Coordinates of C-alpha atoms in Angstrom, one line a residue:
Chain A
M1 CA 3.0 -33.0 16.1
L2 CA 1.9 -30.3 18.5
G3 CA 5.0 -28.2 17.8
S4 CA 4.1 -28.5 13.9
T5 CA 0.5 -27.5 14.8
K6 CA 1.6 -24.6 17.0
S7 CA 3.9 -23.5 14.1
N8 CA 0.8 -23.3 11.7
V9 CA -1.0 -21.6 13.8
T10 CA 1.6 -19.0 14.4
V11 CA 2.0 -18.5 10.7
G12 CA -1.6 -17.9 10.3
I13 CA -1.3 -15.1 13.0
A14 CA 1.3 -13.5 11.3
V15 CA -0.4 -13.6 8.0
L16 CA -3.5 -11.9 9.7
G17 CA -1.4 -9.4 11.5
G18 CA 0.4 -8.1 8.2
I19 CA -3.1 -7.3 6.5
A20 CA -5.3 -4.2 6.9
G21 CA -8.3 -6.4 8.5
L22 CA -6.5 -6.9 12.0
S23 CA -6.9 -3.6 13.2
Y24 CA -10.6 -3.7 12.3
A25 CA -10.9 -7.1 13.8
L26 CA -9.2 -6.0 17.0
A27 CA -11.4 -2.9 17.5
A28 CA -14.5 -5.1 17.2
A29 CA -13.3 -7.6 19.6
A30 CA -12.6 -5.1 22.1
A31 CA -16.2 -4.7 22.6
P32 CA -17.2 -5.2 26.3
P33 CA -19.9 -7.8 26.9
G34 CA -22.2 -5.4 28.3
G35 CA -22.9 -4.2 24.9
T36 CA -22.0 -0.5 25.3
A37 CA -20.2 1.1 22.5
A38 CA -16.5 0.1 22.4
A39 CA -16.1 1.9 19.0
V40 CA -15.9 5.3 20.7
E41 CA -14.5 6.3 24.2
F42 CA -15.8 8.6 26.9
T43 CA -14.0 10.8 29.3
P44 CA -14.7 10.0 33.0
D45 CA -17.2 12.9 33.3
G46 CA -19.3 11.6 30.0
K47 CA -18.1 13.5 27.3
L48 CA -17.5 11.7 24.0
K49 CA -13.8 11.8 22.5
R50 CA -13.6 12.5 19.0
P51 CA -14.0 9.3 17.1
V52 CA -11.0 7.8 15.2
G53 CA -10.8 5.1 12.5
Y54 CA -14.1 5.5 11.5
R55 CA -13.2 5.9 7.7
K56 CA -12.8 2.2 8.0
W57 CA -16.1 1.4 9.3
V58 CA -19.0 0.5 7.2
Y59 CA -20.2 3.3 5.0
V60 CA -24.0 3.5 4.9
G61 CA -24.6 6.6 2.8
E62 CA -24.2 10.2 1.4
V63 CA -26.3 13.1 1.5
V64 CA -25.6 16.5 0.0
T65 CA -27.3 19.7 1.3
P66 CA -25.3 22.3 -0.5
N67 CA -25.2 25.7 0.7
D68 CA -26.1 27.1 -2.7
M69 CA -29.5 25.2 -2.6
N70 CA -30.2 26.4 1.2
D71 CA -30.0 30.2 0.9
G72 CA -26.3 30.3 1.3
E73 CA -26.3 28.3 4.7
A74 CA -27.1 24.7 5.0
S75 CA -27.7 23.5 8.5
F76 CA -25.3 20.6 7.7
P77 CA -22.8 21.8 5.3
E78 CA -22.5 20.3 2.7
F79 CA -21.6 16.5 2.1
H80 CA -22.6 14.0 4.9
S81 CA -20.7 10.8 4.7
V82 CA -22.5 8.5 7.3
Y83 CA -20.6 5.5 8.8
M84 CA -21.6 2.7 11.3
D85 CA -19.2 0.6 13.6
P86 CA -18.8 -2.7 12.0
E87 CA -19.6 -4.8 14.9
S88 CA -23.2 -3.1 15.1
F89 CA -23.6 -3.3 11.4
A90 CA -23.0 -7.1 11.5
E91 CA -25.7 -7.3 14.3
Y92 CA -28.1 -5.1 11.8
E93 CA -27.7 -7.4 9.0
K94 CA -28.9 -10.2 11.2
T95 CA -31.6 -8.4 12.9
G96 CA -32.7 -5.1 11.0
K97 CA -32.1 -3.5 14.7
Y98 CA -29.5 -0.9 16.0
R99 CA -28.1 -2.7 18.9
D100 CA -27.1 -0.9 22.0
G101 CA -23.8 0.5 21.4
T102 CA -24.4 1.4 17.7
V103 CA -22.5 4.5 16.7
L104 CA -23.2 6.2 13.7
V105 CA -20.7 9.0 12.4
K106 CA -21.4 11.8 10.0
E107 CA -18.5 13.3 8.5
L108 CA -19.0 16.6 6.7
S109 CA -17.2 18.0 3.8
G110 CA -17.6 21.0 1.6
V111 CA -18.5 21.3 -2.0
G112 CA -15.2 21.8 -3.9
S113 CA -16.5 21.7 -7.5
K114 CA -19.5 21.7 -9.4
K115 CA -18.1 20.8 -12.8
A116 CA -15.9 17.7 -13.7
P117 CA -15.3 15.5 -16.7
S118 CA -18.1 13.2 -15.5
G119 CA -20.8 16.1 -15.9
N120 CA -22.1 18.8 -13.7
G121 CA -23.1 18.0 -10.1
Y122 CA -21.5 18.4 -6.6
F123 CA -17.9 17.1 -5.9
Q124 CA -16.4 17.0 -2.7
G125 CA -13.7 19.4 -1.6
E126 CA -12.2 19.4 2.1
F127 CA -13.5 17.7 5.3
T128 CA -15.1 20.3 7.5
G129 CA -16.9 18.8 10.4
L130 CA -17.8 15.8 12.4
E131 CA -20.9 14.6 14.4
A132 CA -21.8 11.2 15.9
T133 CA -24.9 9.6 17.3
I134 CA -24.9 6.6 19.7
K135 CA -27.6 4.4 21.1
D136 CA -27.2 3.3 24.7
S137 CA -29.9 2.2 26.6
K138 CA -28.0 2.5 29.9
R139 CA -25.6 5.5 29.5
F140 CA -28.6 7.5 27.4
K141 CA -31.4 6.1 29.3
D142 CA -33.2 9.4 29.7
E143 CA -32.8 10.3 25.8
P144 CA -35.7 9.6 23.5
G145 CA -34.9 6.1 21.7
N146 CA -31.8 6.2 23.9
W147 CA -29.9 8.0 21.0
A148 CA -27.6 10.7 22.1
Y149 CA -26.2 13.2 19.7
F150 CA -22.8 14.8 19.5
S151 CA -21.3 17.5 17.5
F152 CA -17.4 18.4 17.3
G153 CA -18.0 21.3 15.1
H154 CA -18.7 22.3 11.5
K155 CA -15.1 23.7 10.8
Y156 CA -11.6 22.7 11.6
P157 CA -9.9 22.4 14.0
L158 CA -12.6 19.9 15.4
K159 CA -13.2 19.9 19.2
A160 CA -11.4 16.8 21.0
E161 CA -14.2 16.0 23.2
V162 CA -17.8 17.1 23.4
S163 CA -20.8 16.8 25.7
K164 CA -24.1 15.5 24.2
N165 CA -26.4 17.7 22.5
S166 CA -29.8 18.8 24.0
V167 CA -32.8 17.0 23.0
A168 CA -34.0 19.8 21.0
A169 CA -31.0 20.4 19.0
C170 CA -31.0 17.0 17.3
N171 CA -33.0 14.1 18.9
Q172 CA -36.2 16.1 18.4
C173 CA -35.9 16.4 14.6
H174 CA -35.0 12.6 14.4
Q175 CA -38.0 11.7 16.6
D176 CA -40.6 13.8 14.7
H177 CA -39.4 12.4 11.1
A178 CA -37.9 9.1 11.7
Q179 CA -39.2 7.7 15.0
K180 CA -40.7 4.6 13.1
D181 CA -37.2 3.7 11.8
D182 CA -35.6 4.1 15.4
W183 CA -34.6 7.5 14.7
V184 CA -32.4 6.8 11.8
F185 CA -33.1 8.5 8.7
S186 CA -32.4 5.2 6.6
R187 CA -35.1 6.2 3.9
Y188 CA -32.0 8.1 2.5
Y189 CA -29.6 5.2 2.8
P190 CA -30.1 2.2 0.4
V191 CA -27.2 0.5 2.0
L192 CA -29.0 0.2 5.3
R193 CA -32.2 -0.9 3.5
A194 CA -30.4 -3.4 1.6
A195 CA -28.6 -4.8 4.4
A196 CA -31.7 -5.2 6.7
P197 CA -32.7 -8.9 6.6
R198 CA -36.5 -8.2 5.7
S199 CA -35.2 -7.1 2.2
K200 CA -33.3 -10.3 1.7
Chain B
M1 CA 4.2 -24.8 28.6
L2 CA 3.7 -25.3 25.0
G3 CA 0.2 -26.6 25.6
S4 CA -0.9 -23.6 27.5
T5 CA 0.7 -21.4 24.6
K6 CA -1.4 -23.2 22.2
S7 CA -4.3 -23.1 24.3
N8 CA -4.3 -19.2 24.4
V9 CA -3.6 -18.9 20.7
T10 CA -6.6 -21.2 20.0
V11 CA -8.7 -18.9 22.3
G12 CA -7.6 -15.8 20.3
I13 CA -8.5 -17.3 17.0
A14 CA -11.9 -18.1 18.4
V15 CA -12.5 -14.8 19.6
L16 CA -11.6 -13.3 16.3
G17 CA -13.7 -15.8 14.4
G18 CA -16.7 -14.6 16.1
I19 CA -16.8 -11.2 15.0
A20 CA -17.5 -9.2 11.9
G21 CA -13.9 -8.5 11.1
L22 CA -12.9 -12.1 10.2
S23 CA -14.6 -12.4 6.9
Y24 CA -12.9 -9.1 5.8
A25 CA -9.5 -10.3 7.1
L26 CA -9.8 -13.8 5.4
A27 CA -10.8 -12.0 2.2
A28 CA -7.9 -9.7 2.2
A29 CA -5.6 -12.8 3.2
A30 CA -6.7 -14.8 0.2
A31 CA -4.7 -12.6 -2.0
P32 CA -2.2 -14.6 -4.1
P33 CA 1.5 -13.5 -3.8
G34 CA 1.4 -12.5 -7.3
G35 CA -0.2 -9.3 -6.4
T36 CA -3.4 -9.7 -8.6
A37 CA -6.7 -9.0 -7.6
A38 CA -8.3 -11.7 -5.1
A39 CA -10.9 -9.1 -4.2
V40 CA -12.7 -10.0 -7.6
E41 CA -12.9 -12.9 -9.8
F42 CA -12.6 -13.6 -13.4
T43 CA -14.0 -16.0 -15.7
P44 CA -11.8 -18.4 -17.5
D45 CA -12.3 -16.2 -20.7
G46 CA -11.3 -12.9 -18.8
K47 CA -14.6 -11.6 -18.0
L48 CA -15.0 -9.9 -14.7
K49 CA -17.6 -11.5 -12.4
R50 CA -19.9 -8.8 -10.7
P51 CA -18.0 -8.0 -7.5
V52 CA -19.8 -9.2 -4.2
G53 CA -19.0 -7.7 -0.7
Y54 CA -17.7 -4.3 -1.8
R55 CA -20.2 -2.4 0.6
K56 CA -17.7 -3.6 3.6
W57 CA -14.6 -2.0 1.6
V58 CA -13.1 1.2 2.5
Y59 CA -15.3 4.0 1.1
V60 CA -13.2 6.6 -0.5
G61 CA -16.0 9.3 -1.6
E62 CA -19.1 10.2 -3.1
V63 CA -20.1 12.2 -6.2
V64 CA -23.4 13.5 -7.3
T65 CA -24.1 14.0 -11.2
P66 CA -27.9 14.6 -10.9
N67 CA -30.0 14.1 -14.2
D68 CA -31.4 17.6 -13.5
M69 CA -28.3 19.4 -13.7
N70 CA -27.2 17.5 -16.9
D71 CA -29.8 18.2 -19.4
G72 CA -32.0 15.3 -18.0
E73 CA -29.5 12.6 -18.4
A74 CA -26.3 12.4 -16.7
S75 CA -23.5 10.2 -18.0
F76 CA -23.4 8.6 -14.7
P77 CA -26.6 8.9 -13.1
E78 CA -26.8 10.1 -10.3
F79 CA -24.9 9.2 -6.8
H80 CA -21.4 7.5 -7.2
S81 CA -20.3 5.7 -4.1
V82 CA -16.7 4.6 -4.5
Y83 CA -15.2 1.9 -2.6
M84 CA -11.5 0.3 -2.5
D85 CA -10.8 -3.1 -1.5
P86 CA -9.2 -3.1 1.8
E87 CA -5.7 -4.8 1.1
S88 CA -5.0 -2.2 -1.5
F89 CA -6.2 0.8 0.7
A90 CA -3.8 -0.5 3.4
E91 CA -0.9 -0.5 0.8
Y92 CA -2.3 2.8 -0.2
E93 CA -2.0 4.3 3.3
K94 CA 1.6 3.4 3.3
T95 CA 2.8 4.4 -0.1
G96 CA 0.3 6.6 -1.4
K97 CA 0.4 4.4 -4.7
Y98 CA -2.4 2.1 -6.1
R99 CA -0.6 -1.3 -5.9
D100 CA -1.2 -4.0 -8.7
G101 CA -4.6 -5.6 -7.9
T102 CA -6.2 -2.4 -6.8
V103 CA -9.9 -2.7 -7.0
L104 CA -12.2 0.5 -7.3
V105 CA -16.0 -0.3 -7.4
K106 CA -18.3 2.6 -8.3
E107 CA -21.9 2.0 -7.3
L108 CA -24.6 4.2 -8.7
S109 CA -27.9 5.1 -7.0
G110 CA -30.7 7.5 -8.2
V111 CA -31.7 10.7 -6.5
G112 CA -34.9 9.7 -4.4
S113 CA -35.7 13.1 -2.9
K114 CA -34.5 16.6 -3.1
K115 CA -35.9 17.8 0.1
A116 CA -35.5 16.6 3.8
P117 CA -35.7 17.8 7.3
S118 CA -32.1 18.5 7.2
G119 CA -32.6 20.9 4.1
N120 CA -32.7 21.0 0.3
G121 CA -30.4 18.9 -1.4
Y122 CA -29.9 15.4 -3.1
F123 CA -30.7 12.5 -1.2
Q124 CA -30.2 8.9 -2.3
G125 CA -33.1 6.8 -3.6
E126 CA -32.5 3.1 -4.9
F127 CA -29.2 1.4 -6.5
T128 CA -29.3 1.4 -9.9
G129 CA -25.7 0.5 -11.5
L130 CA -22.3 -0.9 -10.8
E131 CA -19.0 -0.2 -12.4
A132 CA -15.1 -1.2 -11.5
T133 CA -11.8 -0.5 -12.5
I134 CA -8.9 -2.5 -11.8
K135 CA -5.1 -1.9 -12.0
D136 CA -3.0 -5.0 -13.0
S137 CA 0.2 -4.5 -14.9
K138 CA 0.1 -8.3 -16.0
R139 CA -3.6 -9.0 -17.0
F140 CA -3.9 -5.1 -18.3
K141 CA -0.5 -4.8 -19.6
D142 CA -1.8 -3.2 -22.8
E143 CA -4.2 -0.6 -21.2
P144 CA -3.0 2.8 -20.5
G145 CA -1.7 3.0 -16.7
N146 CA -2.6 -0.9 -16.8
W147 CA -6.2 0.2 -15.6
A148 CA -9.1 -1.8 -17.1
Y149 CA -12.8 -0.4 -16.7
F150 CA -15.9 -2.6 -16.2
S151 CA -19.6 -1.7 -16.3
F152 CA -22.2 -3.9 -15.1
G153 CA -25.2 -1.7 -16.1
H154 CA -26.7 1.4 -15.1
K155 CA -30.0 -0.2 -14.4
Y156 CA -31.1 -3.2 -12.6
P157 CA -30.9 -6.3 -12.9
L158 CA -27.1 -6.0 -13.3
K159 CA -25.0 -8.1 -15.8
A160 CA -23.4 -11.1 -14.0
E161 CA -20.1 -10.8 -15.7
V162 CA -18.8 -8.4 -18.4
S163 CA -15.7 -7.8 -20.6
K164 CA -13.5 -4.7 -20.1
N165 CA -14.6 -1.6 -22.0
S166 CA -12.5 -0.2 -24.7
V167 CA -10.1 2.3 -23.9
A168 CA -12.1 5.2 -25.7
A169 CA -15.1 4.4 -23.3
C170 CA -13.5 5.1 -20.2
N171 CA -9.7 5.1 -19.8
Q172 CA -9.3 7.8 -22.4
C173 CA -11.0 10.3 -20.0
H174 CA -9.1 9.3 -16.9
Q175 CA -6.0 9.4 -18.9
D176 CA -6.9 13.1 -20.3
H177 CA -7.9 14.4 -16.8
A178 CA -6.2 12.4 -14.1
Q179 CA -2.9 10.7 -15.4
K180 CA -0.9 12.7 -12.8
D181 CA -2.9 10.9 -9.9
D182 CA -2.6 7.5 -11.6
W183 CA -5.8 7.8 -13.7
V184 CA -7.8 8.0 -10.3
F185 CA -10.0 11.2 -9.7
S186 CA -8.6 11.5 -6.2
R187 CA -9.0 15.3 -6.5
Y188 CA -12.8 14.5 -5.5
Y189 CA -12.2 12.2 -2.8
P190 CA -10.8 13.6 0.3
V191 CA -10.4 10.2 2.1
L192 CA -7.8 9.4 -0.5
R193 CA -6.0 12.5 -0.1
A194 CA -6.1 12.3 3.7
A195 CA -5.0 8.7 3.6
A196 CA -2.0 9.1 1.5
P197 CA 1.3 9.4 3.6
R198 CA 2.4 12.6 2.4
S199 CA -0.5 14.4 3.9
K200 CA 0.3 12.9 7.2

């Protein structure tokens, strides 16, 4: 009887192991109890290693600030795909809050085309850059809102690890324009607005 | 010894059960061996029920065809967020092919703003529509490429279930312009291009 039960459990694990969900599940399970971000890694001297696996995180929205609408040089060229780590997103769905350890990754890509069979518009070209912001009340206790901002560059090859940016470079703008939404420009991200419990 | 092993396995399952990844994993595990789409459901008479949970699928890209760049009325207004069911994406990563049962969901949202602190551009407003395409060589054996296309509407409230569109309404355009990429406009989706094994 015990043997049979164990066998069923083993089969169940084998099935889970064979599918895409498992790496996602294990990544989330690796979060330490302290609530700091396990979705990303830091070097011993506090630099953020370039995130991996974020294209399977939860997509929260897209912005396009094309160069041709910004005097030829957008501050964040040009498409911005924003992702949140899945465990923090699950918490956000329950509470509407960004938990300690929340990681938002912004992947940049260029405009590849402005005309397609579906019409005129902006169509993604190649990946160009990567940025991230992390909320952590211990690691970033001196940052406004406890959010630190990192940029791995706006052109390839991306940097492998980077120190956080100065408050003036990133945080200040988020604080000035989005402090009421905990420093996140959720007004531009309908996925975030729809996921918050107050909207259900 | 056996008891100890079983206990460890049970603990492992409990840990997995407590995290966000499990519903994702179970959804994928529910796919029947026949290879048809378990990520979505059909009515007994073959209509597609409106997909749920797709905002936690794998995001494959964004297009914006704004009304103001299309004589005031885009064919697909205006932002298109495209998602693939995770199990099919995992297969795509291994083979570069869209397996039988692949579901691509296109969620539409309007332009909410054209100016933000990050610059001029297009910023997402509210959700407006939902479409889907499914490849299934059994269920859609008579459709070109075995892809069928569905639209739940371009304004809310969305339809709860819909029949597939005629070939002329959707498939023909995909066939005319993207047949070499199995009817998918992957040229506009760098996530798909990067995930295909030939690019690694």
